[in-house]
PDB file of C-alpha atoms in Angstrom:
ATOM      1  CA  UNK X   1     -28.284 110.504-135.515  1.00 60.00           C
ATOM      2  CA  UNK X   2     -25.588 113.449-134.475  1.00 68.00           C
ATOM      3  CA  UNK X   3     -27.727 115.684-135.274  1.00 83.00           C
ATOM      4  CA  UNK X   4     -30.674 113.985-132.586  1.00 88.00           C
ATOM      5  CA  UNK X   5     -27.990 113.895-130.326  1.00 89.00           C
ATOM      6  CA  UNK X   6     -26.923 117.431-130.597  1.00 84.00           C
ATOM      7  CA  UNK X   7     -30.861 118.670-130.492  1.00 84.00           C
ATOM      8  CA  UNK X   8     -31.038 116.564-126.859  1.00 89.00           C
ATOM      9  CA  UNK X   9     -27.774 118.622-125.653  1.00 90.00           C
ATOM     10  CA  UNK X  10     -29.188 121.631-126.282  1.00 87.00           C
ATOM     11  CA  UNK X  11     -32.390 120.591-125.147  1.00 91.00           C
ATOM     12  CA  UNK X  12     -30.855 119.653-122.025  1.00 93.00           C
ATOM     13  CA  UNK X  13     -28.849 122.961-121.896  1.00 93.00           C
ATOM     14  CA  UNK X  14     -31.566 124.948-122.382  1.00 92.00           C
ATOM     15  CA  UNK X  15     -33.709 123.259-119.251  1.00 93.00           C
ATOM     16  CA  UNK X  16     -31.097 123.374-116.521  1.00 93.00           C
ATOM     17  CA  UNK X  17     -29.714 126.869-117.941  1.00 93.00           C
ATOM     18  CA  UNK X  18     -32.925 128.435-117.132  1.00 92.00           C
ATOM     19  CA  UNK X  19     -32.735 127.003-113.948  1.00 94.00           C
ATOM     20  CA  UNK X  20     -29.352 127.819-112.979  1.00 93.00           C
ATOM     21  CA  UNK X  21     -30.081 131.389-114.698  1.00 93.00           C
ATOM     22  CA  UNK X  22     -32.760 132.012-112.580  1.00 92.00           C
ATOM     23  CA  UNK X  23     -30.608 131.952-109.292  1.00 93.00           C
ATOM     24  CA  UNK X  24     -27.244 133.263-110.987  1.00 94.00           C
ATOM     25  CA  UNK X  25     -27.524 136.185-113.733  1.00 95.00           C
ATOM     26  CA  UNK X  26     -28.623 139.096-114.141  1.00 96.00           C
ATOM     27  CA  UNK X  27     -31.194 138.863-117.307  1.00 93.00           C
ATOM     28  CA  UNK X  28     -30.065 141.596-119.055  1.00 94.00           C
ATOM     29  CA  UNK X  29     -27.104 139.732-120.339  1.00 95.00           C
ATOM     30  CA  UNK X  30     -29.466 136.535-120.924  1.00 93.00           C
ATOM     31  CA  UNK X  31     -31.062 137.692-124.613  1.00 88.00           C
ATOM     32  CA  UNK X  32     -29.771 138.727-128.005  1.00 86.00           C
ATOM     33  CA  UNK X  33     -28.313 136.245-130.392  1.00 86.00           C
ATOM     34  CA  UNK X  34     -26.896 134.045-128.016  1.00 90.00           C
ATOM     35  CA  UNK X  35     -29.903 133.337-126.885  1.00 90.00           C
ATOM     36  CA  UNK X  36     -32.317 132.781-129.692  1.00 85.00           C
ATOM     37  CA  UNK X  37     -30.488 131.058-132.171  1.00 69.00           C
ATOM     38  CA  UNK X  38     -31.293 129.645-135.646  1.00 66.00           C
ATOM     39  CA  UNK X  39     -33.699 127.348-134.228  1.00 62.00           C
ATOM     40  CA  UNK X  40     -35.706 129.350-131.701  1.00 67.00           C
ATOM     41  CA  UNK X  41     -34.208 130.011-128.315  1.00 81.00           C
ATOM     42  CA  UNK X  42     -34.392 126.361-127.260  1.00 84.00           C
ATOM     43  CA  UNK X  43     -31.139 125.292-129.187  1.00 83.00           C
ATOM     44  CA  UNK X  44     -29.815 128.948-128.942  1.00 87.00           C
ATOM     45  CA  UNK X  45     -25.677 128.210-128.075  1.00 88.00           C
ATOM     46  CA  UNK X  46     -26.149 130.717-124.949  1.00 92.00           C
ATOM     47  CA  UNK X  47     -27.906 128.165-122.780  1.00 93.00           C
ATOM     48  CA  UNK X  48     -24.838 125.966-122.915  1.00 92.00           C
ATOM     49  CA  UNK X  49     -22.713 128.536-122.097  1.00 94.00           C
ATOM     50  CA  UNK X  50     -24.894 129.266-118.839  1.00 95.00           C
ATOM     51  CA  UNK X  51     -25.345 125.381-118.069  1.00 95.00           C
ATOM     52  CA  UNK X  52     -21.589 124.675-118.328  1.00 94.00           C
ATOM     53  CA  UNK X  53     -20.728 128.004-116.487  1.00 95.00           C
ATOM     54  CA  UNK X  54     -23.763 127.711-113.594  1.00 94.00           C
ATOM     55  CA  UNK X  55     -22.155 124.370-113.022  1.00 94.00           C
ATOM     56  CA  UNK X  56     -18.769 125.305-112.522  1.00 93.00           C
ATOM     57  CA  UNK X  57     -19.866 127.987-110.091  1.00 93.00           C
ATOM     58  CA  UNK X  58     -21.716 125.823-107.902  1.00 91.00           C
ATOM     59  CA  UNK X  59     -19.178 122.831-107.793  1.00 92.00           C
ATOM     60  CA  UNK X  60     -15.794 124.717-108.619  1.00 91.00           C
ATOM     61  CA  UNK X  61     -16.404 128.134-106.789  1.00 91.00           C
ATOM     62  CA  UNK X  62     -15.270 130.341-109.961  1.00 90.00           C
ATOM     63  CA  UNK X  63     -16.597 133.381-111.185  1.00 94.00           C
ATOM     64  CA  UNK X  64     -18.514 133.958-107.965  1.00 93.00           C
ATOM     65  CA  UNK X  65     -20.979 137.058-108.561  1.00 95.00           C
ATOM     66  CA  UNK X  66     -20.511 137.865-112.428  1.00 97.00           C
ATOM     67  CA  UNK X  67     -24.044 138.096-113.089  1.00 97.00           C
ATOM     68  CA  UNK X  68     -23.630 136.998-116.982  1.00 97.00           C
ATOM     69  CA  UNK X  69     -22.214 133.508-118.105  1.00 97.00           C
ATOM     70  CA  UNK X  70     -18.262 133.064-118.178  1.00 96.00           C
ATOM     71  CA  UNK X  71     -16.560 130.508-120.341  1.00 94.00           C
ATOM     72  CA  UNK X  72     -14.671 127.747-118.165  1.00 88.00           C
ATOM     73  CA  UNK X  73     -11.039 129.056-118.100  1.00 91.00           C
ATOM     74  CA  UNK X  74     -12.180 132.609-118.238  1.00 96.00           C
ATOM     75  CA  UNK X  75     -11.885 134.614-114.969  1.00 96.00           C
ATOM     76  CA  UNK X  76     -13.672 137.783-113.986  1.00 97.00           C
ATOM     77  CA  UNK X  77     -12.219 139.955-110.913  1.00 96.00           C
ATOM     78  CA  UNK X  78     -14.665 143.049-110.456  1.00 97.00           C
ATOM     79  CA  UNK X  79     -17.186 142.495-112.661  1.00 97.00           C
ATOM     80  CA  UNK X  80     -19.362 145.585-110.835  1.00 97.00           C
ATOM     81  CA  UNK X  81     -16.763 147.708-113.088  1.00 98.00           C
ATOM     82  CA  UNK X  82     -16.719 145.945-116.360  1.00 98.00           C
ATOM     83  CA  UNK X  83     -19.096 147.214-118.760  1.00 98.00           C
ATOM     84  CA  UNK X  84     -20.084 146.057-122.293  1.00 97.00           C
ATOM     85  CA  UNK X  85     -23.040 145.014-124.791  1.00 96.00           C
ATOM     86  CA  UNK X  86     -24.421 141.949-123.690  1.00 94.00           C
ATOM     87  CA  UNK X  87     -24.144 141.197-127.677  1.00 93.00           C
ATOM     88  CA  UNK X  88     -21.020 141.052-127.019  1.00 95.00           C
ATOM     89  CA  UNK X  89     -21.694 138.120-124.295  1.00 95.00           C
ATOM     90  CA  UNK X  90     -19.135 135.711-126.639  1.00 95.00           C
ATOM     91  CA  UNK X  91     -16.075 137.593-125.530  1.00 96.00           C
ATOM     92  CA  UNK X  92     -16.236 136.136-121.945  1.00 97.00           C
ATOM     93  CA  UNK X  93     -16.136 132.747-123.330  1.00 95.00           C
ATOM     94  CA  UNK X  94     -12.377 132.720-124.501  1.00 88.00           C
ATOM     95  CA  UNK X  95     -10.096 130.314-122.987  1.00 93.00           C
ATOM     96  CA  UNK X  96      -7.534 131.604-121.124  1.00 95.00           C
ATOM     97  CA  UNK X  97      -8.977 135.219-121.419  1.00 97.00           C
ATOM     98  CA  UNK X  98      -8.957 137.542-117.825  1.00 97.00           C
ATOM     99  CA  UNK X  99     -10.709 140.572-117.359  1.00 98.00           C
ATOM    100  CA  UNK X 100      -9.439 142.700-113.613  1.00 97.00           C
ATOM    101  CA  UNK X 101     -11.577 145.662-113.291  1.00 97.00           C
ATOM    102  CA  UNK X 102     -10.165 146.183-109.641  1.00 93.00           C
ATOM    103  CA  UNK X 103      -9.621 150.110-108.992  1.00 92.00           C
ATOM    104  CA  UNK X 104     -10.739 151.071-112.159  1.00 97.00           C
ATOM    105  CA  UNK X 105     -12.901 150.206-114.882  1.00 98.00           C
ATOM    106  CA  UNK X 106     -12.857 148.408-117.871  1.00 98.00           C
ATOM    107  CA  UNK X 107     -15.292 149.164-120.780  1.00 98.00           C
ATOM    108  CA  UNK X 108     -15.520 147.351-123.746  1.00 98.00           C
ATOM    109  CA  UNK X 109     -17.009 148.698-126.921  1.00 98.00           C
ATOM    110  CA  UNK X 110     -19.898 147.254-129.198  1.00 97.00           C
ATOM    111  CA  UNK X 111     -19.039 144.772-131.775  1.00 97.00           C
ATOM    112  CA  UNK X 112     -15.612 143.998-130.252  1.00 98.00           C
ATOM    113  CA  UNK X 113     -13.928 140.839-130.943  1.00 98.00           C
ATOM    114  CA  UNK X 114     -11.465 139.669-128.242  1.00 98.00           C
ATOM    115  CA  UNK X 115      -9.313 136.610-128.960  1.00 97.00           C
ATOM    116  CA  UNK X 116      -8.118 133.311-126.793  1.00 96.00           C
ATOM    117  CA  UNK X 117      -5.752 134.734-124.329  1.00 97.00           C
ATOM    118  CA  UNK X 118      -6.312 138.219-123.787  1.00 98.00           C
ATOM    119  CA  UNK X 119      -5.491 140.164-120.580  1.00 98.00           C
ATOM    120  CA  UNK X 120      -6.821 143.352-119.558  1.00 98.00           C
ATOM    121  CA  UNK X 121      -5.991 144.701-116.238  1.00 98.00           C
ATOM    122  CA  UNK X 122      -7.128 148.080-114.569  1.00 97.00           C
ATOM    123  CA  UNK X 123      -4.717 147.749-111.580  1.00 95.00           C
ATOM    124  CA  UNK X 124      -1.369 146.479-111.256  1.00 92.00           C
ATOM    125  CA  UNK X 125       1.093 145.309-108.124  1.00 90.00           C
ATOM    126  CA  UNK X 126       3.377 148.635-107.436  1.00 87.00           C
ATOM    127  CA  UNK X 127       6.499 147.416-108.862  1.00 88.00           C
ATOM    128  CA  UNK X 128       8.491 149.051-105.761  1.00 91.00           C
ATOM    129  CA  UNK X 129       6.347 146.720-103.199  1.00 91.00           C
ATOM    130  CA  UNK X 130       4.635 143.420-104.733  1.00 91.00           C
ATOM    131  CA  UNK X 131       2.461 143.371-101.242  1.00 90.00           C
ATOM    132  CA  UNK X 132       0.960 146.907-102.253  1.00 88.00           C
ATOM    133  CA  UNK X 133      -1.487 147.442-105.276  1.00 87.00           C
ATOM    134  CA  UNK X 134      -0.722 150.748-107.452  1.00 90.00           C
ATOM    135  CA  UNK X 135      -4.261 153.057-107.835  1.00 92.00           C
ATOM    136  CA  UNK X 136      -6.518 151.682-110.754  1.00 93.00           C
ATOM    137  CA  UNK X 137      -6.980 153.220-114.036  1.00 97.00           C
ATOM    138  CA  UNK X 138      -9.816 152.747-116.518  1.00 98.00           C
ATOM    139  CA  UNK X 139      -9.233 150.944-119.547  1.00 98.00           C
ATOM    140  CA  UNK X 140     -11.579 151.741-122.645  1.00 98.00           C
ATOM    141  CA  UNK X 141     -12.069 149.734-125.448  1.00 98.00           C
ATOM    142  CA  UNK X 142     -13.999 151.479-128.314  1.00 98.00           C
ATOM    143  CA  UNK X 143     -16.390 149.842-131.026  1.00 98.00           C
ATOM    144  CA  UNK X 144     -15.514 147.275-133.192  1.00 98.00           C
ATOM    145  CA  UNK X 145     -11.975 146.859-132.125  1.00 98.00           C
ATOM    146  CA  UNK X 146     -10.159 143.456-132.861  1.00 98.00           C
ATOM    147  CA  UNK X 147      -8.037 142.224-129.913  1.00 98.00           C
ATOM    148  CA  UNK X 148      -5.751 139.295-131.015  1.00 98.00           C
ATOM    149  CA  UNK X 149      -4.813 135.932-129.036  1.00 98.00           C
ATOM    150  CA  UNK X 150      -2.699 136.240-125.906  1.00 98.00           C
ATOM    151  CA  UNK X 151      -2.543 140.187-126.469  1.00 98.00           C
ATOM    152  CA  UNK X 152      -1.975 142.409-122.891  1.00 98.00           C
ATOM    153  CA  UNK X 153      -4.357 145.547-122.160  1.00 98.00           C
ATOM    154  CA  UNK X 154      -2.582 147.464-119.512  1.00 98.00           C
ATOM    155  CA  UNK X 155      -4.248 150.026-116.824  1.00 97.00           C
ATOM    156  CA  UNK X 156      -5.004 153.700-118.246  1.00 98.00           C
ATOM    157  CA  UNK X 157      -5.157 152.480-121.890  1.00 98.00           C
ATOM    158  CA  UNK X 158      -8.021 153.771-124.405  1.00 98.00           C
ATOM    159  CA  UNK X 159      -7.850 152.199-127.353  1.00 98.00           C
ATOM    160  CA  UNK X 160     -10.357 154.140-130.001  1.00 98.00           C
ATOM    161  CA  UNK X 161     -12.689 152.491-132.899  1.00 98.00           C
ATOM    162  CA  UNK X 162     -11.491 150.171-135.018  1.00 98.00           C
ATOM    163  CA  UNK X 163      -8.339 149.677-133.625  1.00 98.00           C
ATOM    164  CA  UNK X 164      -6.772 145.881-134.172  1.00 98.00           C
ATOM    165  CA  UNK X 165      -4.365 144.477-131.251  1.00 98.00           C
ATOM    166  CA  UNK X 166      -1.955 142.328-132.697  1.00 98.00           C
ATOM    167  CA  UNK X 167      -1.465 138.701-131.377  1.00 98.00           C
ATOM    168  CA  UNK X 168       1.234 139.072-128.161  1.00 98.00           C
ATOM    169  CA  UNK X 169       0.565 142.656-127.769  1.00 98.00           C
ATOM    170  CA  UNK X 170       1.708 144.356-124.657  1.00 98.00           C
ATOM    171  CA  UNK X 171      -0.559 147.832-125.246  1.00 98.00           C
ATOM    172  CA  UNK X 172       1.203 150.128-122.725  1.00 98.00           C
ATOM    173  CA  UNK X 173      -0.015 153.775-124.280  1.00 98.00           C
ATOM    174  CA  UNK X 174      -3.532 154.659-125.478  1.00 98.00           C
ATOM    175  CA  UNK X 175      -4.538 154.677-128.996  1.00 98.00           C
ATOM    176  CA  UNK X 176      -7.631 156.946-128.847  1.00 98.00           C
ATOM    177  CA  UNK X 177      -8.299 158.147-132.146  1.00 97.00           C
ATOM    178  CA  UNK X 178      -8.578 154.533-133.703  1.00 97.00           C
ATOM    179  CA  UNK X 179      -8.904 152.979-136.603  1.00 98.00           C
ATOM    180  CA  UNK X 180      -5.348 151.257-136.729  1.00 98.00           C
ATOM    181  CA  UNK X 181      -3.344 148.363-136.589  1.00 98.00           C
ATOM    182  CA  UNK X 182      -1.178 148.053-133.344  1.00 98.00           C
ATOM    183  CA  UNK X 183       1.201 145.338-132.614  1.00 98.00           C
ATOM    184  CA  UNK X 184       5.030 144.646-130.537  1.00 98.00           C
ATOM    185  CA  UNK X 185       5.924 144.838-127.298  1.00 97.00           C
ATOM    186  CA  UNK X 186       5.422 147.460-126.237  1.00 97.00           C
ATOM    187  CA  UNK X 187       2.844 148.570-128.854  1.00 98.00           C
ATOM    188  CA  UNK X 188       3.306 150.375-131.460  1.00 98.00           C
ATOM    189  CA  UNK X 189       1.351 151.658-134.506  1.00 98.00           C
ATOM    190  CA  UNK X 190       1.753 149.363-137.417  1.00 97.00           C
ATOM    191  CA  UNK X 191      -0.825 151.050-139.758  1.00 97.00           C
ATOM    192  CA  UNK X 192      -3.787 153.574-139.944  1.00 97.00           C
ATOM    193  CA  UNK X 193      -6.745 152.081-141.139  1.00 96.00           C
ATOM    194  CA  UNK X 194      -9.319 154.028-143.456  1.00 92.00           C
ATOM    195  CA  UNK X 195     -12.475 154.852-142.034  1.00 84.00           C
TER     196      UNK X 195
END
């Protein structure tokens, strides 16, 4: 009987996503994995993800012009500047998790996990004068990096392949070459991974 009952969720899902996907997203980011599932695209989890998130734009007001689905909790500030796999649709679906792409631009490489939590910011208040932003700088995230829960991405940082973000990491400095272990606050290198 759960199982019945989980097949008429979805079912549901899937109806009044497609509905609410035809006014709100972009369909690039509407296909892949998320959206065809073990079961054929009708119980695909995607489609709750857009039902959940198309309803919380029309009767909360959040996430206003992301054109792909945001998890409830997750917020999106200048998402003309974000750029990633839509693959990789699952890492806007993190509680707690805020992506700023204000001033600068935030890329986020294939295959990248991102945890429960996670900040990353492109522009920051200038410290001098709260009322004043400071000038945005990109922030680059290469290919299957690992960002853990509640970690910080700060402005200007380039963090290269295969580079895991410790849980509570403040990155501050850029890690380009990749393929390590960072962790602290501030970050520092913990370990070089092999590639």
């Amino acid at each position: 009987m759960k199982n019945i009952w989980e097949v008429i969720k979805r079912l549901w899902c899937f109806i009044w996503g497609n509905i609410l996907a035809f006014f709100l997203y972009d369909k690039k980011y509407l296909q892949g994995e998320w959206f065809e599932g073990s079961h054929g695209r009708v119980l695909a989890p995607g489609w709750k993800w857009v039902y959940h998130d198309g309803l919380s734009r029309l009767f909360q007001g959040s996430n206003i012009g992301v054109p792909w689905p945001v998890g409830f909790g997750c917020r999106v500030v200048g998402s003309e500047n974000i750029k990633f796999d839509p693959a990789d649709l699952k890492n806007f679906q993190g509680i707690g998790n805020y992506y700023q792409a204000m001033g600068g631009s935030i890329t986020i490489g294939k295959g990248t996990w991102i945890a429960a939590g996670v900040g990353m910011i492109a522009s920051n208040h200038d410290v001098n004068d709260p009322d004043k932003r400071q000038a945005g700088k990109d922030v680059v995230i290469g290919e299957k990096c690992w960002i853990g829960m509640n970690a910080l991405i700060l402005p200007g940082v380039v963090l290269g392949p295969h580079t895991s973000v410790g849980a509570g990491a403040v990155v501050t400095k850029s890690f380009p070459e990749g393929y390590c272990v960072i962790a602290g606050n501030p970050a520092k290198l913990i370990r070089n991974i092999e590639k």
